[in-house]
XYZ file of C-alpha atoms in Angstrom:
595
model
C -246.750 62.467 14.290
C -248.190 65.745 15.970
C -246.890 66.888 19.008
C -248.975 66.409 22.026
C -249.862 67.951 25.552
C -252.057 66.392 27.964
C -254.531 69.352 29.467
C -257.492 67.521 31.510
C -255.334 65.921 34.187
C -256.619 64.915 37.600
C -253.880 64.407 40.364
C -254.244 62.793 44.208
C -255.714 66.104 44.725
C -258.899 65.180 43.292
C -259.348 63.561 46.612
C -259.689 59.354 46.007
C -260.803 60.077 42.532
C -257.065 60.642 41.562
C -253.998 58.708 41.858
C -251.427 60.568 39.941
C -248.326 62.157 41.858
C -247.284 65.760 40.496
C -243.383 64.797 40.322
C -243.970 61.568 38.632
C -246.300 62.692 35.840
C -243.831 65.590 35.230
C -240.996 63.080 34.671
C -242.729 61.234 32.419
C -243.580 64.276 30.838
C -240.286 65.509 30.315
C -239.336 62.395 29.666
C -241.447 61.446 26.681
C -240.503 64.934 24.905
C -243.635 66.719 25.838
C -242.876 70.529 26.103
C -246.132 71.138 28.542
C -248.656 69.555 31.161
C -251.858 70.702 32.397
C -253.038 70.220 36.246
C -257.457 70.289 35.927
C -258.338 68.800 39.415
C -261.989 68.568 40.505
C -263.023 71.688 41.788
C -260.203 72.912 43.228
C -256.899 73.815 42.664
C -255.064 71.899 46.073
C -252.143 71.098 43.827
C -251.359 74.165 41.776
C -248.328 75.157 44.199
C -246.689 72.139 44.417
C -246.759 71.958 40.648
C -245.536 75.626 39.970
C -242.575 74.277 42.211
C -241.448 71.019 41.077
C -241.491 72.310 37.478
C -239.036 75.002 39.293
C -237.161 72.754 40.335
C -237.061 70.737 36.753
C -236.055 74.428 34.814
C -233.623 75.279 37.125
C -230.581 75.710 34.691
C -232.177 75.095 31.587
C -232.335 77.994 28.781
C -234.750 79.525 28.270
C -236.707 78.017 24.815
C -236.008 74.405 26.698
C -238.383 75.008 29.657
C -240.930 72.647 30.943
C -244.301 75.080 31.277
C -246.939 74.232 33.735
C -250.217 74.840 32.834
C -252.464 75.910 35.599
C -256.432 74.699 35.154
C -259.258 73.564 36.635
C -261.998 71.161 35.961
C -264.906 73.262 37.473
C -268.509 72.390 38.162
C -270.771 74.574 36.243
C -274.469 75.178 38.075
C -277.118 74.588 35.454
C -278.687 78.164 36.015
C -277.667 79.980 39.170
C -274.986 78.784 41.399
C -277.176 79.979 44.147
C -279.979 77.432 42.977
C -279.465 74.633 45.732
C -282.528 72.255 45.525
C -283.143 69.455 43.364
C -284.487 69.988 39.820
C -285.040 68.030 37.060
C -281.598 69.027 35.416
C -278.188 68.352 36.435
C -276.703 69.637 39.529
C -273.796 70.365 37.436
C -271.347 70.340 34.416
C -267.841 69.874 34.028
C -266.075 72.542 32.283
C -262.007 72.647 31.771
C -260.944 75.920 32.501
C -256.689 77.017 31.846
C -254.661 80.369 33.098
C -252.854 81.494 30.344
C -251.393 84.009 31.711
C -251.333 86.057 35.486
C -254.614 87.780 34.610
C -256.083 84.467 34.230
C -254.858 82.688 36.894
C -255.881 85.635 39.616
C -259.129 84.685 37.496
C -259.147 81.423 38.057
C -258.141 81.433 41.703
C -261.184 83.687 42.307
C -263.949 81.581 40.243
C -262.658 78.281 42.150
C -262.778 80.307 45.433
C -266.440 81.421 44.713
C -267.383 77.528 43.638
C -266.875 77.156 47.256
C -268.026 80.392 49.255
C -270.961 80.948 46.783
C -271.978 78.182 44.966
C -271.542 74.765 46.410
C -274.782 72.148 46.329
C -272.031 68.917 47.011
C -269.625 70.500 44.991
C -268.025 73.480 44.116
C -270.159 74.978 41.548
C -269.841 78.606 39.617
C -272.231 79.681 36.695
C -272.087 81.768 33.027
C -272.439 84.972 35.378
C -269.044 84.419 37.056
C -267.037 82.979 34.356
C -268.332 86.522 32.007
C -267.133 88.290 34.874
C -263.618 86.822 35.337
C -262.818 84.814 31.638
C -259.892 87.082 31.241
C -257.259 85.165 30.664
C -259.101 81.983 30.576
C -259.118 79.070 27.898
C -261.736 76.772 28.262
C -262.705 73.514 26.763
C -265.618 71.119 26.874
C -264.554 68.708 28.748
C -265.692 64.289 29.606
C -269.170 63.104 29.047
C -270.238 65.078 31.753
C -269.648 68.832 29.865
C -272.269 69.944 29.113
C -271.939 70.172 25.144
C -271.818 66.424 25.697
C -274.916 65.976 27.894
C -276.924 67.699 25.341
C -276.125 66.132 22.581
C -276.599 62.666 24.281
C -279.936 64.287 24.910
C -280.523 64.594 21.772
C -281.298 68.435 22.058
C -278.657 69.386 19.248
C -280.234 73.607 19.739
C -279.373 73.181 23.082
C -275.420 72.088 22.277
C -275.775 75.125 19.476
C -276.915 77.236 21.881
C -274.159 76.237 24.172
C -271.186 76.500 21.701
C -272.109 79.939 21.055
C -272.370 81.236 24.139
C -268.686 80.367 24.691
C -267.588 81.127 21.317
C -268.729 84.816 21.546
C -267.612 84.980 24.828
C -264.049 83.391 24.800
C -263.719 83.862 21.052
C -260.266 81.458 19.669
C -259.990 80.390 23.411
C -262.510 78.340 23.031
C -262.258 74.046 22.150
C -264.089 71.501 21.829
C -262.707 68.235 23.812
C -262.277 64.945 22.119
C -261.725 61.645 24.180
C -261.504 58.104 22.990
C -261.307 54.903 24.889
C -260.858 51.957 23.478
C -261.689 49.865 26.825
C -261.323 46.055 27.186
C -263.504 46.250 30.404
C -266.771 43.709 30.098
C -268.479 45.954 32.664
C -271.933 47.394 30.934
C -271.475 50.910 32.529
C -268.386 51.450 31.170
C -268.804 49.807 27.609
C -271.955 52.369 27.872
C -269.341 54.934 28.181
C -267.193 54.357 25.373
C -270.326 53.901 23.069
C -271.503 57.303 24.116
C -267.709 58.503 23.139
C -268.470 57.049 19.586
C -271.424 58.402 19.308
C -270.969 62.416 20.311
C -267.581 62.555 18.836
C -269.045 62.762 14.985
C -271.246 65.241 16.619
C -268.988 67.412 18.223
C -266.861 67.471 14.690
C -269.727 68.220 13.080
C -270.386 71.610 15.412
C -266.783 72.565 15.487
C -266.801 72.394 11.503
C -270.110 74.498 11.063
C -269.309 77.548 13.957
C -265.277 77.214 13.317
C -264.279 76.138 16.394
C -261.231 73.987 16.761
C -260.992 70.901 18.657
C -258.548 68.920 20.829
C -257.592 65.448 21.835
C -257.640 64.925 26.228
C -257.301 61.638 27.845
C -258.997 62.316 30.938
C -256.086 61.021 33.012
C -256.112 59.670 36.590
C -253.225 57.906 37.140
C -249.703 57.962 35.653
C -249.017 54.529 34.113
C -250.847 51.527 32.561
C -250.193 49.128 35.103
C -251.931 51.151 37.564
C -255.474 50.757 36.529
C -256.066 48.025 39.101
C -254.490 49.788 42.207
C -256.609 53.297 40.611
C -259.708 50.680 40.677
C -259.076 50.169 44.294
C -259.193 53.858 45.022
C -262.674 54.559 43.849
C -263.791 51.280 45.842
C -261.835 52.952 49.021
C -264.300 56.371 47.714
C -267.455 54.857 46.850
C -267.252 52.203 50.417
C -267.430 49.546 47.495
C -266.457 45.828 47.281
C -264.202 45.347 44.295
C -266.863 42.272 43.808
C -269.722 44.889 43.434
C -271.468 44.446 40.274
C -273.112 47.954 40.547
C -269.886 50.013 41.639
C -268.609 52.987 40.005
C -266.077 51.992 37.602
C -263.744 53.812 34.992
C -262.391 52.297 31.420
C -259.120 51.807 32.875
C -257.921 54.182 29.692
C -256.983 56.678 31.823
C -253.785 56.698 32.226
C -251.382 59.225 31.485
C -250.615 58.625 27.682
C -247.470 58.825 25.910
C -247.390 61.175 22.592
C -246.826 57.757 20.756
C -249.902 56.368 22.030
C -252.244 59.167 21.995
C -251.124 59.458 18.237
C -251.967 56.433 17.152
C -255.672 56.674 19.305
C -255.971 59.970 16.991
C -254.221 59.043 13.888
C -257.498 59.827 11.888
C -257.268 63.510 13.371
C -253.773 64.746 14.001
C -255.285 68.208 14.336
C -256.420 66.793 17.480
C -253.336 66.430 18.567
C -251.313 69.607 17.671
C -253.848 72.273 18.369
C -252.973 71.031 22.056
C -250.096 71.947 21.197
C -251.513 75.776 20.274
C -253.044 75.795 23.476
C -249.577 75.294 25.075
C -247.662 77.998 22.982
C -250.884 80.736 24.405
C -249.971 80.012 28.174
C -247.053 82.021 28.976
C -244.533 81.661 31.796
C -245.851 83.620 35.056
C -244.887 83.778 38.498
C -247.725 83.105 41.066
C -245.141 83.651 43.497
C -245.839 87.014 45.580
C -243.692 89.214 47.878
C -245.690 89.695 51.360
C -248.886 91.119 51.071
C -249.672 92.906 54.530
C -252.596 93.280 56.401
C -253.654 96.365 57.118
C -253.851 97.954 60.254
C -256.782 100.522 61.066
C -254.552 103.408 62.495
C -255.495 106.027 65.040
C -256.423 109.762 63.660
C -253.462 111.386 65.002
C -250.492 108.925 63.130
C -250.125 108.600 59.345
C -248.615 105.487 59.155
C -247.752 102.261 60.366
C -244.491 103.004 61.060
C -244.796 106.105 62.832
C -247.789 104.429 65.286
C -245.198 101.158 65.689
C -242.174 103.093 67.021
C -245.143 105.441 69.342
C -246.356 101.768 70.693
C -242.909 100.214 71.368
C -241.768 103.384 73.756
C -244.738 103.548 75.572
C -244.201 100.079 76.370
C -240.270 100.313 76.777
C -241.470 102.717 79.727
C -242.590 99.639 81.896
C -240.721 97.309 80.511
C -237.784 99.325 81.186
C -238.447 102.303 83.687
C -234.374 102.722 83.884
C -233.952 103.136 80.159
C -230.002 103.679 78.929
C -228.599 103.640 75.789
C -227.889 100.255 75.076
C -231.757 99.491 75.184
C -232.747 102.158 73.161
C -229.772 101.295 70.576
C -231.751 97.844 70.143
C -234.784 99.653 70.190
C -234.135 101.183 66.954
C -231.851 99.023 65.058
C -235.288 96.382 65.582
C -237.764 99.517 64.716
C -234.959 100.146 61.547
C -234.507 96.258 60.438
C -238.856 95.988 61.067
C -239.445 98.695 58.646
C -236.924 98.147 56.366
C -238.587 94.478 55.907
C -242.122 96.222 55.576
C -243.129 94.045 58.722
C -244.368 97.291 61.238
C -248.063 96.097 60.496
C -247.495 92.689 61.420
C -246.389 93.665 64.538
C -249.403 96.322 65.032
C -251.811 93.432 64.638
C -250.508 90.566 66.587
C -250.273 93.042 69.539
C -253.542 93.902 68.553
C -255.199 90.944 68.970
C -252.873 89.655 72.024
C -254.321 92.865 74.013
C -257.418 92.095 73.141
C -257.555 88.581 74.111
C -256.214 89.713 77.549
C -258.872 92.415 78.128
C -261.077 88.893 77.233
C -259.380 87.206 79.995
C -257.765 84.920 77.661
C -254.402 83.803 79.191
C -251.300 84.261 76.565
C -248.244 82.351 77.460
C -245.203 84.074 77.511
C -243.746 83.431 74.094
C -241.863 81.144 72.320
C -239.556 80.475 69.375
C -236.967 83.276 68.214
C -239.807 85.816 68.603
C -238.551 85.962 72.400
C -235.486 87.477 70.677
C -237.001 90.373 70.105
C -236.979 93.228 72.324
C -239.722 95.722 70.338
C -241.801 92.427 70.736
C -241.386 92.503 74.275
C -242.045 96.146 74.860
C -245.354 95.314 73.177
C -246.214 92.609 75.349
C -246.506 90.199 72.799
C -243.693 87.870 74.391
C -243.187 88.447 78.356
C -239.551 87.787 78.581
C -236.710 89.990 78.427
C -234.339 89.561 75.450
C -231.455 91.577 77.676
C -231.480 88.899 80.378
C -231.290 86.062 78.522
C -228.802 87.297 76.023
C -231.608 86.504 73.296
C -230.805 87.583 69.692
C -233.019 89.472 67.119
C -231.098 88.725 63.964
C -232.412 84.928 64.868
C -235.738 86.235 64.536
C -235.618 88.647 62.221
C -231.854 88.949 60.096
C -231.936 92.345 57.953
C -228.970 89.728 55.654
C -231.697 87.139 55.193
C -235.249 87.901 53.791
C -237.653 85.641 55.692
C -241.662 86.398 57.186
C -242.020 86.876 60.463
C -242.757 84.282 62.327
C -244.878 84.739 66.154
C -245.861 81.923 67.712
C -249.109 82.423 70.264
C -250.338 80.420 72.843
C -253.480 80.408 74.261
C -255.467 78.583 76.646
C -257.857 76.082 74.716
C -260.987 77.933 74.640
C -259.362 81.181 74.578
C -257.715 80.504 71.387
C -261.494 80.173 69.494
C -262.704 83.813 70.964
C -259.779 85.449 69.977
C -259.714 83.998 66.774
C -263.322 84.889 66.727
C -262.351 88.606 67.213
C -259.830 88.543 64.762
C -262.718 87.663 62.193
C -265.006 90.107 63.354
C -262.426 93.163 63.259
C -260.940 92.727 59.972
C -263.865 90.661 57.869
C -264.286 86.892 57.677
C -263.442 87.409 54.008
C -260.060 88.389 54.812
C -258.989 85.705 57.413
C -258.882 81.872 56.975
C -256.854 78.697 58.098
C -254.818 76.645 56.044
C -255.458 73.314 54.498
C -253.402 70.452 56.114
C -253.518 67.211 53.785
C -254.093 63.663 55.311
C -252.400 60.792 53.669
C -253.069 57.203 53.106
C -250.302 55.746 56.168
C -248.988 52.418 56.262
C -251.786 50.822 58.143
C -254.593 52.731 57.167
C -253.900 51.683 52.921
C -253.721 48.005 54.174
C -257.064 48.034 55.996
C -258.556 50.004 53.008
C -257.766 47.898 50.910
C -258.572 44.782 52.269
C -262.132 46.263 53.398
C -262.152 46.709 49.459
C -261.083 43.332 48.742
C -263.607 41.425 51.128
C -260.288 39.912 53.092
C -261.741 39.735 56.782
C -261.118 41.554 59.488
C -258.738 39.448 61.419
C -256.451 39.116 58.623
C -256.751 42.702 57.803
C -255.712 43.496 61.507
C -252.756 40.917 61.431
C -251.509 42.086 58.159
C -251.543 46.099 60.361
C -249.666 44.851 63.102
C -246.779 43.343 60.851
C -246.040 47.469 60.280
C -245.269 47.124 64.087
C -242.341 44.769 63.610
C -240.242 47.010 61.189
C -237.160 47.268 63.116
C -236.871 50.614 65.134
C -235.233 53.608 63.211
C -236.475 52.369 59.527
C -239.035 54.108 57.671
C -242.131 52.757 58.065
C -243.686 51.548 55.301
C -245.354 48.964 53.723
C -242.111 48.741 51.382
C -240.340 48.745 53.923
C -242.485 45.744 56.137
C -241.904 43.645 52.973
C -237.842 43.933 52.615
C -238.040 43.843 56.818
C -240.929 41.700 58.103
C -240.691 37.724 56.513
C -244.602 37.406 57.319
C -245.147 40.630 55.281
C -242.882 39.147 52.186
C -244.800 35.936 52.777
C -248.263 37.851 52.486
C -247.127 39.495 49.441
C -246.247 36.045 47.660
C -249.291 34.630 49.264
C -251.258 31.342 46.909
C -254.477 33.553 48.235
C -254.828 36.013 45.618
C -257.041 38.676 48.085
C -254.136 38.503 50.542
C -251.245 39.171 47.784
C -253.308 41.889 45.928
C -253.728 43.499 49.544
C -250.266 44.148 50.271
C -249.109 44.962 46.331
C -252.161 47.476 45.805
C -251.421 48.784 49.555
C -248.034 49.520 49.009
C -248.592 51.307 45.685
C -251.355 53.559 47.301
C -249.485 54.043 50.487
C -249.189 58.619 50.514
C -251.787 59.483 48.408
C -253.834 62.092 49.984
C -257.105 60.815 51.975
C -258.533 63.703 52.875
C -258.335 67.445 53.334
C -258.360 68.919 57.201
C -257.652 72.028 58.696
C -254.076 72.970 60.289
C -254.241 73.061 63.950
C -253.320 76.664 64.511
C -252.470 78.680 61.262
C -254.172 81.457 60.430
C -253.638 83.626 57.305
C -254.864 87.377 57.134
C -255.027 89.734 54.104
C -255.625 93.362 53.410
C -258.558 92.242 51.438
C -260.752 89.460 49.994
C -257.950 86.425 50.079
C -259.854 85.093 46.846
C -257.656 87.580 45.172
C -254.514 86.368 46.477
C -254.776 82.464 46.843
C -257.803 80.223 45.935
C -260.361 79.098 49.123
C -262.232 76.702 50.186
C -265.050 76.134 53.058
C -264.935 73.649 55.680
C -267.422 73.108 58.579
C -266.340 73.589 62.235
C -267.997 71.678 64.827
C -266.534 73.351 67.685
C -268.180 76.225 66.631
C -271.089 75.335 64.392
C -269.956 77.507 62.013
C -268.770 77.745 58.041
C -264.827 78.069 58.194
C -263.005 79.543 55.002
C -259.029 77.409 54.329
C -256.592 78.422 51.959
C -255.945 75.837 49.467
C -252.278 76.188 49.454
C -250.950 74.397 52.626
C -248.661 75.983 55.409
C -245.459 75.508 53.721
C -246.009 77.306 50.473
C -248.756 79.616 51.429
C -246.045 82.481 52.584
C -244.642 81.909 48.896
C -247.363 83.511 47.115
C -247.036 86.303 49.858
C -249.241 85.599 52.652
C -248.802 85.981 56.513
C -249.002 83.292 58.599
C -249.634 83.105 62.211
C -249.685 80.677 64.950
C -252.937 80.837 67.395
C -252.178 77.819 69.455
C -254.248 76.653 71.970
C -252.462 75.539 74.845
C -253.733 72.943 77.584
C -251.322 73.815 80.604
C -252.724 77.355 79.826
C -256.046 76.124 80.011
C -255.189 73.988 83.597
C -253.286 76.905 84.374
C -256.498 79.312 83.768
C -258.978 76.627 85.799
C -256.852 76.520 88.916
C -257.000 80.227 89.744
C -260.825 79.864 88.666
C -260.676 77.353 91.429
C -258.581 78.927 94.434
C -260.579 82.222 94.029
């Protein structure tokens, strides 16, 4: 039997479309002998980090020729014509297309097409077009993707030029890097919509054989997974009735074959015994990606500098004695000792810009009439930060130490904690945009899970089980005893009436709690951290991929980093902390008010 890789793989990150956990399918992976996995989410690439980590994690120790490799992709939505058509046509919004780094080139490639799906291109999804991906297919591999590629559409059309046309264009484009995409499945669901499916498999298959024959192109074998395990079709069948606001009683609701599970090599062999060429050129696809390290040392902003100083340095050490002239009119040795060993250990870390722009943007959001609190964290530590008025309290009087903040022994970012009244925070962050380019600042992504009480109410909305038994069924989350985790696992070894519901002769109530339990963490929904902020020196669509998200406060388009706040200073960027602060705020009011 050929060897096998999966590469068109959908994880929770394709938001309730998904149900597949990044550890778990890399266990079963590694456990099944595969050498390789592919992550293509929809649109984006939300899970990319956390996969370039646990696979770390997996290596660590291993020699070299044994290593696990994760394959970085994307499923992205290809715009019919231009992806800044946005109105309704006669033709398909969109295509899928798979798209795989196979090396650094093309993932910085691939980070930047997903980035312009959103900033450029989206019509309800993220969408690029053929102008982009001949711009950045460096690097790239690219396949053909489901039913909805759109090789596939075309021939289900009937408009075999058109599919021609297609192949060629991405034959002479990404030459050998180019594959057609084979799926087969052989669904025991009576639904119409989805036996429609499979028959539409059967019938482009031949086709596509037939094209990759005549024009040479070779072909693969992709399961299209969404979830990790066989068993899991149901609860995955609940979590497009939770995305669609569907009853699972709805004749009409969007359904999938239930096939898609993440295969073993054993079973996708015997699917493709017919064409175990299929199989192994996956396995050619795998041996092209090489190992890379998205992984990044700090990547400062830059700070505009006055004429008269040449670097940032030079105009840091100029800023911090000016300041140590208030802040300490009496100046001995002893301060300016600590003065300099900061100044030393700052540039030494190649941090002196990060300190020119927070004080930056803290001066200017007083000359706003913003109020700043005082500081806290370990930046109060720090006497250079108090000399530029970034924190107002005095590191010598408090006995406060730098080397907690910033420790010359042990690499770390920065880390400088503002607060600001409420509506303070927006104008300065406001400014911030408007001094260094939009393009170059954005928040982070936070990522909502399904909770305890929330996957029991979704799925018994699903389910049709009513809404007083849905709310009782809640509340039983109440009685886990105090100190537990709490869980829907662990209601059922804790709560009796949860065990109970679980065993239940009602068949809606039972399925509630077992589906519930198994869906309990899988992300929700995407949102917006509270008060990170990430700046760059440039574009950040050439450091970490983007996305847009719409801010009400402000009735404006807000651009989010795709890699959440713990990972994001991995691949090199600098976070901040612009918090917005209510006793400021109350603080701010009552002065309005006595004056």
């Amino acid at each position: 039997m050929a060897s096998f890789t999966h590469l068109h793989v959908h994880t929770q990150y394709s938001t309730l479309d998904g149900a597949s956990k990044i550890p778990v399918l890399v266990d079963k992976a590694i456990a099944d002998g595969m050498t390789a996995v592919a992550v293509t989410d929809h649109g984006n690439m939300y899970g990319i980090k956390e996969l370039y980590n646990y696979v770390g994690k997996k290596n660590a120790g291993v020699e070299a020729d044994k290593r696990f490799k994760p394959i970085i992709g994307c499923e992205v939505y290809m715009a019919p014509e231009s992806r800044f058509e946005k109105r309704k046509t006669d033709k398909p919004s969109r295509y899928h297309l798979i798209l795989l780094a196979k090396n650094k080139t093309g993932y910085h490639h691939l980070v930047k097409l997903v980035s312009l799906g959103f900033t450029e291109g989206f019509y309800g999804k993220p969408r690029i077009d053929r102008e982009l991906l001949e711009q950045y297919r460096e690097g790239l591999i690219v396949t053909s993707a489901c039913l909805a590629g759109e090789l596939p559409r075309h021939i289900h059309n009937g408009d075999i030029r058109a599919a021609e046309e297609t192949l060629l264009w991405y034959k002479e484009r990404f030459g050998d890097d180019y594959y057609l995409e084979l799926q087969r499945f052989p669904t025991v669901v009576p639904d119409e919509n989805v036996q429609s499916v499979c028959r539409r498999q059967r019938e482009i298959n031949p086709v596509l054989l037939e094209l990759a024959q005549k024009h040479g192109v070779k072909y693969i074998a992709t399961n299209d997974v969404h979830f990790v395990n066989e068993n899991e079709a149901e609860v995955h069948d609940r979590l497009l009735c939770i995305s669609t606001a569907a009853n699972i009683n709805d004749a009409n609701r969007m359904r999938y074959t239930q096939q898609e599970w993440f295969k073993t090599q054993a079973e996708m062999g015997a699917l493709f015994a017919d064409l175990p060429e299929a199989l192994a050129t996956t396995g050619e696809i795998a041996d092209k990606v090489e190992f890379y390290d998205i992984d990044s040392k700090p990547v400062m902003p830059d700070f505009p500098l006055p004429e008269e100083f040449t670097d940032s340095d030079e105009y840091l050490r100029h800023l911090t004695y000016e300041g140590a002239e208030h802040r300490y009119p009496d100046m001995n040795e002893t301060v300016k000792e600590r003065i300099d060993f900061e100044l030393e250990t700052i540039r030494n870390m190649g941090y002196p810009g990060y300190f020119l722009i927070v004080q930056d943007f803290i001066a200017a959001a007083r000359r706003m009439g913003v109020f700043v609190g005082p500081g806290r964290g370990s930046a109060a530590g720090s006497v250079v930060a108090y000399c530029l008025k970034i924190t107002d309290i005095d590191p010598f009087k408090y006995d406060l130490l730098f080397e907690r903040f910033l420790n010359p022994d042990r690499i770390s970012m920065p880390d400088i904690d503002i607060d600001f009244d409420d509506d303070g925070r927006a104008q300065v962050l406001q400014w911030v945009k408007e001094k260094y380019g939009r393009e170059r600042v954005a928040n982070v992504v936070t990522f909502g899970t399904m909770k305890a009480k929330s996957s029991i109410k979704d799925v018994a909305r699903v389910q049709n089980v009513s809404l007083s038994e849905a709310d009782r069924l809640s509340k039983l989350i109440d009685e886990i005893p105090r100190g537990e985790e709490v869980s829907v696992a662990a209601a059922i070894k804790y709560v009796p009436a949860m065990r109970d519901a679980l065993h239940s002769a009602d068949p809606l109530i039972a399925d509630t709690v077992k589906y519930a339990q198994m869906l309990e963490g899988t992300v929700r929904q995407t949102g917006v951290h509270a008060c990170g902020i990430v700046i760059g020196p440039s574009d950040l669509s050439n450091y970490v991929p983007i996305f847009t998200s719409f801010d009400k406060n402000t009735n404006s388009e807000l651009l989010v980093t795709q890699y959440e706040g713990s990972l994001i200073e991995e691949v090199g960027m600098m976070k901040m902390d612009f918090l917005g602060l209510k006793t400021l705020s109350i603080l701010k009011e009552t002065l309005a008010n006595i004056k």
